[in-house]
mmCIF file of C-alpha atoms in Angstrom:
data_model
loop_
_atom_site.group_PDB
_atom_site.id
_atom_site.type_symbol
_atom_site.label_atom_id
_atom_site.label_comp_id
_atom_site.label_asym_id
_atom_site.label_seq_id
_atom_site.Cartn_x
_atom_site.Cartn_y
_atom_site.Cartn_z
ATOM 1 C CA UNK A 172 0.000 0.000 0.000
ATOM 2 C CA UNK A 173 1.184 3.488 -0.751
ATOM 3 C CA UNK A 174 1.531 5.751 2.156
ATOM 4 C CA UNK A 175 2.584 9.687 2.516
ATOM 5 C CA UNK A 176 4.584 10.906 5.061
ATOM 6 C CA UNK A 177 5.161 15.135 6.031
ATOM 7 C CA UNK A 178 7.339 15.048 9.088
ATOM 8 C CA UNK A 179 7.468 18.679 9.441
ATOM 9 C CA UNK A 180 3.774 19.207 11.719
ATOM 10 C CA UNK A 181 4.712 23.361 12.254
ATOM 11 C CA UNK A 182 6.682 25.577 9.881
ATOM 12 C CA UNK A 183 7.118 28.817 10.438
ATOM 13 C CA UNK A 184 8.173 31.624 7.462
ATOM 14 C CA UNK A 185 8.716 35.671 7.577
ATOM 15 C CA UNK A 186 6.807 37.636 5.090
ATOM 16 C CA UNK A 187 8.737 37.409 1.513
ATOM 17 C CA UNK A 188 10.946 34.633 2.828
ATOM 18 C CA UNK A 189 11.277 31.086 1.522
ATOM 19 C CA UNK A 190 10.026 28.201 3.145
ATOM 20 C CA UNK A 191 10.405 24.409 1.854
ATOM 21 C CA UNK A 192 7.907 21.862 3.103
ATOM 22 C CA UNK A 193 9.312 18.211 2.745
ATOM 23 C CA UNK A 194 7.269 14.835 1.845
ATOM 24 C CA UNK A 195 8.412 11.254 1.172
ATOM 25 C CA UNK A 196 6.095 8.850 0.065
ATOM 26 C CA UNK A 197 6.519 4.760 -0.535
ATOM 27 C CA UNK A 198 4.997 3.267 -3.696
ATOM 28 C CA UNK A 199 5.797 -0.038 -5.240
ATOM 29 C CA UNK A 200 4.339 1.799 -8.673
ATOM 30 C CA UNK A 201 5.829 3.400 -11.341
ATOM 31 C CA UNK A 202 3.368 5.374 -12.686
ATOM 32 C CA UNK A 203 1.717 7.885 -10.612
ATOM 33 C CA UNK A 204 1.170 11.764 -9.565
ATOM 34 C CA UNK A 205 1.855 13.655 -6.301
ATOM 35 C CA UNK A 206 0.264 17.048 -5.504
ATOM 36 C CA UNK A 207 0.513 19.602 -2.751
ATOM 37 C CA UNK A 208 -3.212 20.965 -1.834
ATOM 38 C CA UNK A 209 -3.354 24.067 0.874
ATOM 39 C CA UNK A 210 -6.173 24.122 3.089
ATOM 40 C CA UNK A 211 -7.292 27.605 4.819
ATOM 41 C CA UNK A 212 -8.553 27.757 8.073
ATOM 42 C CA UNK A 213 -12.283 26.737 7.802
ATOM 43 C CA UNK A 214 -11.964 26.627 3.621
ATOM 44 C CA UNK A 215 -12.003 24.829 1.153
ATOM 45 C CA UNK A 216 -8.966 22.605 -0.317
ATOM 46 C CA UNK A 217 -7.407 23.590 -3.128
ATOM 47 C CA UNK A 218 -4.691 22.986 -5.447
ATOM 48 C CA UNK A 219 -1.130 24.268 -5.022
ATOM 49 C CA UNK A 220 0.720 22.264 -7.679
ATOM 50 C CA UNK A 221 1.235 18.568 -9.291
ATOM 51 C CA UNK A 222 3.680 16.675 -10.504
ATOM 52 C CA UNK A 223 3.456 13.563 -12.632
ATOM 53 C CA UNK A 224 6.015 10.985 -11.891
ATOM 54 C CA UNK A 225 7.320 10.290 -15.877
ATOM 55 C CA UNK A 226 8.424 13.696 -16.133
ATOM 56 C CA UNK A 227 11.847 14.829 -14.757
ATOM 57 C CA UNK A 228 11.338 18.209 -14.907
ATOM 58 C CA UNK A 229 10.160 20.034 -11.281
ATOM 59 C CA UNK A 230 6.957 21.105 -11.686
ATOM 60 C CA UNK A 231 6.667 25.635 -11.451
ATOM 61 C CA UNK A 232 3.421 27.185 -10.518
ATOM 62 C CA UNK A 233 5.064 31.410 -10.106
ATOM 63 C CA UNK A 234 5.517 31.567 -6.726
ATOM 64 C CA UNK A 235 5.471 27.709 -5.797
ATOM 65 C CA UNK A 236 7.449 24.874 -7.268
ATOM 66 C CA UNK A 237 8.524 21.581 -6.021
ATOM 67 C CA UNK A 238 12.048 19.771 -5.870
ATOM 68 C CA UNK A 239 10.862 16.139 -7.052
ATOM 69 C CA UNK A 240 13.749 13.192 -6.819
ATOM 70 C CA UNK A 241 11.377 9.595 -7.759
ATOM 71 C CA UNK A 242 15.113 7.584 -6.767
ATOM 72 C CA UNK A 243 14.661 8.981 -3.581
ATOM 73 C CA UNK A 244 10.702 9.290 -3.142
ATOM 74 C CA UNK A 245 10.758 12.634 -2.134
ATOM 75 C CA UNK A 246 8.257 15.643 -3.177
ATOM 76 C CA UNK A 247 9.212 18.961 -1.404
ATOM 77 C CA UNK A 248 7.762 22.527 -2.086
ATOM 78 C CA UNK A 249 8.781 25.318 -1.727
ATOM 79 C CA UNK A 250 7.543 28.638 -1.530
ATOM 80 C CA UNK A 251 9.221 32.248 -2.886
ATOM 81 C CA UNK A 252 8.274 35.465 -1.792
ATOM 82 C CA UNK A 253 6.131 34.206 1.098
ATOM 83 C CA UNK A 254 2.801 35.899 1.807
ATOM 84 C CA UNK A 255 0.339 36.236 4.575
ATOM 85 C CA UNK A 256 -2.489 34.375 2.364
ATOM 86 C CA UNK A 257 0.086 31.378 2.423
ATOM 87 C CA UNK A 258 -0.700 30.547 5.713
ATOM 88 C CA UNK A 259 -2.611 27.307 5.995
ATOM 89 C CA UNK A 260 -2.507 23.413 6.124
ATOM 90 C CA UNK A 261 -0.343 22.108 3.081
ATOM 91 C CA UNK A 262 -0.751 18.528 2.416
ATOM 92 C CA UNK A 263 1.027 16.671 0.169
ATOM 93 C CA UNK A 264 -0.903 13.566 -1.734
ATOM 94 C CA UNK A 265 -0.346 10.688 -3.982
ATOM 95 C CA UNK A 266 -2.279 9.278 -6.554
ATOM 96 C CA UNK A 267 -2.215 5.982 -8.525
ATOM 97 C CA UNK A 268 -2.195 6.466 -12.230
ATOM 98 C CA UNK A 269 -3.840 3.255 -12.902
ATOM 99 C CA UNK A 270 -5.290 0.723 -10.338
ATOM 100 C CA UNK A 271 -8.274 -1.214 -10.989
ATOM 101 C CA UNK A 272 -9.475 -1.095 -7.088
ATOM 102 C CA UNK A 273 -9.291 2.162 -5.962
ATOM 103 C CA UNK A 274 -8.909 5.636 -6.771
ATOM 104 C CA UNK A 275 -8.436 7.754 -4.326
ATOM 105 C CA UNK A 276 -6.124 10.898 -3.249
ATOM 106 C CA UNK A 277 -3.663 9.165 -0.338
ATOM 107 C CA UNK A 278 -2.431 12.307 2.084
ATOM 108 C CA UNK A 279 -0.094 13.008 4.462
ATOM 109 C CA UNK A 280 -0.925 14.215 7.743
ATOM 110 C CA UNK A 281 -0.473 18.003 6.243
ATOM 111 C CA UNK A 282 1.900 20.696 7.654
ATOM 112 C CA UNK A 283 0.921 23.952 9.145
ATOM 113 C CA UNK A 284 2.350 26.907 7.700
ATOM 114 C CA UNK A 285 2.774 30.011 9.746
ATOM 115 C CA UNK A 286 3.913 33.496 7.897
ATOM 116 C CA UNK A 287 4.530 36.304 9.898
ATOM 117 C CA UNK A 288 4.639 39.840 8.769
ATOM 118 C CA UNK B 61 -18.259 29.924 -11.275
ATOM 119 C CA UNK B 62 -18.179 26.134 -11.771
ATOM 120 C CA UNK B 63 -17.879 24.524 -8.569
ATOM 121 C CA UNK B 64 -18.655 21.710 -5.934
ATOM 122 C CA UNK B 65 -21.268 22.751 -3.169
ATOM 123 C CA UNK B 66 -21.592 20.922 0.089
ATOM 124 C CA UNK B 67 -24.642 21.532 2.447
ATOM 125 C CA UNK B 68 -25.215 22.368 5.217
ATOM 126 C CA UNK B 69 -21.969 23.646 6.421
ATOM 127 C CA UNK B 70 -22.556 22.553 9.886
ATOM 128 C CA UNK B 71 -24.996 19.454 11.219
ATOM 129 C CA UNK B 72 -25.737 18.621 14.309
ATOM 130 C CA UNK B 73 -27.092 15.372 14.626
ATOM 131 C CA UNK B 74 -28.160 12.965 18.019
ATOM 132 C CA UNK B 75 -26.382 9.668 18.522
ATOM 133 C CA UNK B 76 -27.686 7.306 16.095
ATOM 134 C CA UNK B 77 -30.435 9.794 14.547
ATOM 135 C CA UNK B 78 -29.632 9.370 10.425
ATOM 136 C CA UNK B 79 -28.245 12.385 8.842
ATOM 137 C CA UNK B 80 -27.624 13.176 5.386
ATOM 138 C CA UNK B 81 -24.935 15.058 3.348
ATOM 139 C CA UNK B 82 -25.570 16.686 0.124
ATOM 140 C CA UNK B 83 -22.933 17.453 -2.582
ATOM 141 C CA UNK B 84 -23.773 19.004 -5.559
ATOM 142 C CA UNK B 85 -21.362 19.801 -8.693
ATOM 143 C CA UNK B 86 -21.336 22.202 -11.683
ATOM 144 C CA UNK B 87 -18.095 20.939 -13.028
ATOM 145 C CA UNK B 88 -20.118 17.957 -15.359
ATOM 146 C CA UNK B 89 -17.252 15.410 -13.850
ATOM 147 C CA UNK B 90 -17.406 12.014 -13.971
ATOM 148 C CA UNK B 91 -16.235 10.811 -10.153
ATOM 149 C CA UNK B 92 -17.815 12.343 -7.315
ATOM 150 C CA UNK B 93 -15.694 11.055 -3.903
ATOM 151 C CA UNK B 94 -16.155 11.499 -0.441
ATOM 152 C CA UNK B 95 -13.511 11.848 2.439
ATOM 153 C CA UNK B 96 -13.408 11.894 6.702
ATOM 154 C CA UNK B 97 -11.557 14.332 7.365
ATOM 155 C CA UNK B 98 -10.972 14.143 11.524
ATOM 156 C CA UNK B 99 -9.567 17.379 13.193
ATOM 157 C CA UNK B 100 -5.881 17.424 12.863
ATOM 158 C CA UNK B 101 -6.099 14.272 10.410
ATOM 159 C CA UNK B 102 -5.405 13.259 6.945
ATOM 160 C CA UNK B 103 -8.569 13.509 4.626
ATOM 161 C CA UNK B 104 -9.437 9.955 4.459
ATOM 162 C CA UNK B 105 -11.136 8.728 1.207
ATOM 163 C CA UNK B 106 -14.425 6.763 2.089
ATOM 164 C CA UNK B 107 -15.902 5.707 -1.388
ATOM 165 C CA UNK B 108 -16.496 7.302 -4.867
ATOM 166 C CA UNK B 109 -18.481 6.998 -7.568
ATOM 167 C CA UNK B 110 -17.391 6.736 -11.514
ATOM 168 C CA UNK B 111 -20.304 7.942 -13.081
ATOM 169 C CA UNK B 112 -22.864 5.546 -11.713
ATOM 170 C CA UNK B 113 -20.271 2.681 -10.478
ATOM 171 C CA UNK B 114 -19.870 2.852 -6.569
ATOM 172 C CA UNK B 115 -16.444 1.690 -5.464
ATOM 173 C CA UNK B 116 -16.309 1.318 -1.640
ATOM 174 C CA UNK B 117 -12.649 1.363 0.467
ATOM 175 C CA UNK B 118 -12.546 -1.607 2.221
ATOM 176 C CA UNK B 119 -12.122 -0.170 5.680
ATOM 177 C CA UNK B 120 -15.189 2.445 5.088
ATOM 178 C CA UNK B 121 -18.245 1.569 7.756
ATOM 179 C CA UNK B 122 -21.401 -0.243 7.198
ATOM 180 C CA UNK B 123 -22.595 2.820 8.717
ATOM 181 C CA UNK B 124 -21.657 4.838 6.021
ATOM 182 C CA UNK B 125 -23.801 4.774 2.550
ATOM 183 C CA UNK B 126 -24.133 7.041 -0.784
ATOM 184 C CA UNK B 127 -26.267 7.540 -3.336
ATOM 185 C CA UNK B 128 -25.278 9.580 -6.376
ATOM 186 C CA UNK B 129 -29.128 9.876 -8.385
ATOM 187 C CA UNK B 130 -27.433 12.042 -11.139
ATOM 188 C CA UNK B 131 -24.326 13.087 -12.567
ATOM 189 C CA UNK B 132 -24.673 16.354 -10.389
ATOM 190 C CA UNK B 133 -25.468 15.410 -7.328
ATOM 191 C CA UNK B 134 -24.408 13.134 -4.502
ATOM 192 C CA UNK B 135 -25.395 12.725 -0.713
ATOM 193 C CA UNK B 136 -23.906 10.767 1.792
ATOM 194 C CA UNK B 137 -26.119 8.778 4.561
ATOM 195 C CA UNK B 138 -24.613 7.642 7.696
ATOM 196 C CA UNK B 139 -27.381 5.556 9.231
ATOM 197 C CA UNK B 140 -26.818 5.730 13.049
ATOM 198 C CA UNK B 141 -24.084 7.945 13.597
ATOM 199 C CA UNK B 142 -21.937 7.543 16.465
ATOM 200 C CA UNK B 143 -19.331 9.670 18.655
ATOM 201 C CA UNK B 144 -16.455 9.021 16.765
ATOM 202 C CA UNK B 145 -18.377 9.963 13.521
ATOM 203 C CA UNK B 146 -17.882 13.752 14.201
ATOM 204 C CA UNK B 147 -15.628 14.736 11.753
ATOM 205 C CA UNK B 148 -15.283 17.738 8.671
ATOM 206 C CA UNK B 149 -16.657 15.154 5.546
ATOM 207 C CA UNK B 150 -15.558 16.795 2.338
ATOM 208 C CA UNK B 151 -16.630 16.386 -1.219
ATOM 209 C CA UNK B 152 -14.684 16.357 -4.504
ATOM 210 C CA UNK B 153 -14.374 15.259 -7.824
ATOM 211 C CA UNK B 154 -12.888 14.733 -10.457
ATOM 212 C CA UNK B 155 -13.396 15.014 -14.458
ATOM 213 C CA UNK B 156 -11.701 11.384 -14.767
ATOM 214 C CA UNK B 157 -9.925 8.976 -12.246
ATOM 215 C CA UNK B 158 -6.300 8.092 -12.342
ATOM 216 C CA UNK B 159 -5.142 10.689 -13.964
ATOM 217 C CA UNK B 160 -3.145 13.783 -13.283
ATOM 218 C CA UNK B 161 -6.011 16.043 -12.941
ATOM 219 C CA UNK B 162 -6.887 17.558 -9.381
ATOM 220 C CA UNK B 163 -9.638 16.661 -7.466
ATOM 221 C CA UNK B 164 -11.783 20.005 -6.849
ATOM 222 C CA UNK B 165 -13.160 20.013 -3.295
ATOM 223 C CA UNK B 166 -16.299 21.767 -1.719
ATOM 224 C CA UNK B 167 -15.981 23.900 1.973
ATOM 225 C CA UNK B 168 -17.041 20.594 3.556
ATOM 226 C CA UNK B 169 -19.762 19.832 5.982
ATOM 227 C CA UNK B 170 -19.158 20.236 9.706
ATOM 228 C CA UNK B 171 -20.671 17.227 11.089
ATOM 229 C CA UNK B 172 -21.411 16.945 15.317
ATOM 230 C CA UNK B 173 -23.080 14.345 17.144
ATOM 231 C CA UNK B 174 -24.853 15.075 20.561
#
């Protein structure tokens, strides 16, 4: 089974700094996609950024991009020019891209990001 | 805007008084899914639906039922809720499964059991 682990609960960033949030994940699969999806305080998830694993190049969204290594199983992003509207829950998520039982989103236990001004 | 709506925002419900969850989506997508999300947890897939086939996770409750009667709409029944069934249950979905598109979620319903 493939699991997703953020070992960073807390992180804490200044206003216009740069923060990196790490994530591993285990997968016996080859073929698959990992995204990051920020949750505000009481709203709704959304999107950050995704990454699909057959391509080598780091996925870009302007201020957000990811450092993805598949050899090592490790999706971390990082954020540029940090901004109060960063703040929120960041979890980072694995999806299967083809398996007959199940598909489903498979999170980590998310990381709270703190910026302060 | 197209979009996935969840209502109500908050339930209260009694101890093993049936509730229902609606989800409703504008997007015209083909899976509908609903997650547990517990407070300070991992959202926690509990089935979806691929147009009208229901695919249930193994470890998801008898307790826990959905009916999707159209392509827009989905609700989720839990028949005799219990303590540990408080929890934030969200909705998303998703123009086509395993593939690289994201899953678009609604604000979630708020779900407390007296």
């Amino acid at each position: 089974a493939q699991t997703v682990t953020q070992s960073q609960p807390e992180m804490s960033v200044q206003e216009a700094e740069t923060v990196t949030l790490s994530c591993t994940y285990d997968t016996s699969e080859s073929d698959y996609y990992l995204f990051w999806y920020k949750q505000p305080p009481s709203r709704q998830m959304i999107l950050v950024i995704r990454q699909e694993a057959y391509k080598q190049q780091n996925a870009t969204e302007n201020r957000f991009s990811v450092n993805f290594q598949k050899a090592a199983k490790s999706f971390s992003l990082k954020i540029s020019d940090s901004q109060l509207g960063d703040a929120a829950m960041y979890f980072c998520a694995y999806r299967s891209a083809r398996n007959a039982n199940t598909d489903k989103l498979i999170f980590g236990t998310g990381t709270r990001l703190q910026v302060f001004p | 805007d197209a979009m996935v709506i969840q209502n109500p925002r908050y339930q209260v419900t009694q101890f093993g008084k049936p509730v229902t969850l609606s989800c409703s989506q504008t997007l015209n997508h083909n899976v509908m899914y609903w997650y547990q999300q517990k407070s300070s947890q991992a959202p926690k897939l509990l089935f979806h639906y691929y147009d009208k086939d229901f695919n249930n996770e193994a470890d998801t409750p008898d307790n826990f039922q959905s009916r999707r009667p159209n392509t827009s709409f989905c609700f989720l029944d839990i028949r005799s809720p219990g303590l540990g069934d408080a929890a934030m249950y969200l909705c998303a979905t998703s123009r086509d499964r395993f593939s690289n598109q994201p899953q678009h979620f609604g604000d979630g319903t708020r779900l407390s059991i007296l």
